[in-house]
Short mmCIF file of C-alpha atoms in Angstrom, two decimals:
data_model
loop_
_atom_site.label_atom_id
_atom_site.label_comp_id
_atom_site.label_asym_id
_atom_site.label_seq_id
_atom_site.Cartn_x
_atom_site.Cartn_y
_atom_site.Cartn_z
CA MET A 622 9.19 -10.13 -7.74
CA ASN A 623 11.95 -8.08 -6.83
CA ASP A 624 12.14 -5.85 -3.76
CA SER A 625 11.35 -2.64 -5.67
CA VAL A 626 7.98 -4.21 -6.28
CA LEU A 627 6.86 -5.78 -3.18
CA ASP A 628 7.95 -4.87 0.43
CA ASP A 629 6.47 -7.31 3.05
CA SER A 630 8.79 -5.87 5.84
CA ASP A 631 5.56 -4.49 7.53
CA PRO A 632 2.96 -7.17 7.31
CA SER A 633 -0.49 -6.54 8.79
CA PRO A 634 -1.26 -8.66 11.98
CA ASN A 635 -4.06 -10.54 10.24
CA ASP A 636 -2.47 -11.38 7.09
CA SER A 637 0.84 -11.52 5.08
CA ALA A 638 -0.15 -8.14 3.45
CA LEU A 639 2.56 -6.96 0.80
CA LYS A 640 2.99 -3.57 -0.12
CA ILE A 641 3.84 -2.35 -3.61
CA GLY A 642 6.64 -0.26 -2.66
CA ASN A 643 9.00 2.35 -4.31
CA LEU A 644 6.37 4.63 -5.01
CA LYS A 645 5.58 8.23 -3.59
CA ASP A 646 3.15 6.53 -1.14
CA PRO A 647 3.62 2.89 -0.86
CA GLN A 648 0.56 2.71 1.37
CA VAL A 649 -1.77 3.58 -1.16
CA LEU A 650 -1.82 0.13 -3.12
CA LYS A 651 -1.72 -3.14 -0.96
CA VAL A 652 -1.56 -6.64 -2.10
CA TYR A 653 -3.40 -8.69 0.30
CA GLN A 654 -3.12 -12.05 -1.46
CA THR A 655 -1.25 -13.31 -4.49
CA GLY A 656 -1.71 -16.23 -6.78
CA GLU A 657 -4.38 -17.07 -9.41
CA LEU A 658 -6.87 -15.02 -7.36
CA THR A 659 -4.93 -11.77 -6.25
CA VAL A 660 -6.42 -9.27 -4.11
CA VAL A 661 -5.34 -5.47 -4.23
CA GLY A 662 -6.65 -2.73 -2.06
CA PHE A 663 -6.33 0.96 -1.28
CA GLY A 664 -6.12 0.71 2.37
CA GLY A 665 -9.62 1.89 2.80
CA ARG A 666 -8.79 5.31 1.42
CA ASP A 667 -9.38 7.28 -1.66
CA VAL A 668 -6.70 7.01 -4.56
CA PRO A 669 -5.24 10.39 -4.58
CA ASP A 670 -4.80 12.10 -7.98
CA GLU A 671 -0.91 12.51 -7.66
CA VAL A 672 -0.28 8.75 -7.41
CA CYS A 673 2.19 7.62 -10.15
CA ILE A 674 -0.32 5.61 -12.21
CA SER A 675 2.08 4.66 -14.71
CA SER A 676 4.24 3.12 -11.93
CA TYR A 677 1.24 1.18 -10.62
CA ARG A 678 0.47 -0.01 -14.02
CA GLU A 679 4.02 -1.60 -14.56
CA GLN A 680 4.17 -3.08 -11.31
CA LEU A 681 0.61 -4.57 -11.54
CA PHE A 682 1.56 -6.19 -15.11
CA ARG A 683 4.79 -7.46 -13.54
CA MET A 684 2.99 -9.12 -10.65
CA ILE A 685 0.23 -10.67 -13.12
CA ASP A 686 2.94 -12.33 -15.09
CA GLU A 687 4.93 -13.38 -11.87
CA PHE A 688 1.94 -14.87 -10.09
CA GLN A 689 0.22 -16.02 -13.16
CA VAL A 690 -2.95 -14.19 -11.99
CA LYS A 691 -6.12 -15.25 -13.48
CA VAL A 692 -8.43 -13.32 -11.46
CA LEU A 693 -7.42 -9.76 -10.02
CA ALA A 694 -9.65 -8.21 -7.54
CA PHE A 695 -9.63 -4.74 -6.32
CA ASP A 696 -10.96 -4.18 -2.70
CA LEU A 697 -12.65 -0.62 -3.03
CA THR A 698 -13.84 -0.50 0.63
CA GLY A 699 -13.90 2.99 1.83
CA VAL A 700 -12.89 4.32 -1.57
CA THR A 701 -15.42 7.07 -2.79
CA LEU A 702 -13.19 8.53 -5.61
CA ILE A 703 -10.98 7.09 -8.25
CA PRO A 704 -8.86 9.27 -10.56
CA SER A 705 -9.55 8.50 -14.34
CA GLY A 706 -5.96 7.44 -14.70
CA MET A 707 -6.55 4.38 -12.44
CA LEU A 708 -9.76 3.52 -14.32
CA GLY A 709 -7.54 3.50 -17.47
CA VAL A 710 -5.42 1.21 -15.52
CA LEU A 711 -8.12 -1.11 -14.56
CA THR A 712 -9.15 -1.27 -18.22
CA SER A 713 -5.82 -2.01 -19.36
CA LEU A 714 -5.58 -4.68 -16.96
CA ARG A 715 -8.60 -6.50 -18.05
CA LYS A 716 -6.79 -7.47 -21.22
CA HIS A 717 -4.13 -9.42 -19.43
CA VAL A 718 -6.38 -11.59 -16.71
CA ASP A 719 -9.35 -13.60 -17.17
CA ARG A 720 -11.38 -11.53 -14.91
CA ILE A 721 -11.30 -8.31 -12.61
CA GLU A 722 -13.48 -8.19 -9.71
CA LEU A 723 -14.32 -4.93 -7.77
CA TYR A 724 -15.14 -5.46 -4.23
CA ASN A 725 -17.27 -3.08 -2.36
CA PRO A 726 -17.42 0.00 -4.62
CA SER A 727 -19.07 2.93 -3.10
CA VAL A 728 -22.15 4.61 -4.66
CA ASP A 729 -20.17 7.20 -6.25
CA VAL A 730 -17.78 4.88 -7.70
CA ARG A 731 -20.65 2.70 -8.97
CA GLU A 732 -21.99 5.72 -10.46
CA VAL A 733 -18.99 6.52 -12.41
CA LEU A 734 -18.68 3.06 -13.56
CA GLN A 735 -22.12 3.06 -14.87
CA MET A 736 -21.93 6.52 -16.57
CA THR A 737 -18.63 5.32 -18.33
CA ARG A 738 -20.12 1.92 -18.94
CA LEU A 739 -17.12 0.16 -17.43
CA GLU A 740 -19.35 -1.98 -15.12
CA GLN A 741 -19.49 -4.03 -18.05
CA LEU A 742 -15.88 -5.11 -18.04
CA PHE A 743 -15.72 -6.02 -14.29
CA ASP A 744 -17.43 -8.21 -11.74
CA ILE A 745 -18.90 -5.99 -8.98
CA LYS A 746 -19.29 -7.73 -5.68
CA GLU A 747 -20.10 -6.84 -2.18
CA VAL A 748 -17.69 -8.86 -0.07
CA ALA A 749 -17.59 -9.15 3.70
CA PHE A 750 -13.93 -9.02 5.17
CA GLU A 751 -13.18 -10.50 8.59
#
């Protein structure tokens, strides 16, 4: 990917975390691992309503193409609210990968996924991170 998509200038001490950059708040969406299984997280924070959803969608699609992502996992640890636009992104991404996994969704996020019947599109898992 080009520098406007990934900025690994500030990796976390425990992994080679990559940040999707060139956004209003590049700390909102972080890429923890790339390859066939790619893990993306929100840094343990709720997804703000004002994030540029269309920019995230574009950058995630580029990442899927560049790394031949087959399984896209979203770490939802610490996330209690997801804007509807981000749910739309998750749904549209589902058509471009073999599987989308959602790790550690909160009770509130699970409830929204059940009410919208979106839980049928995703593999929901409880995962312990070291």
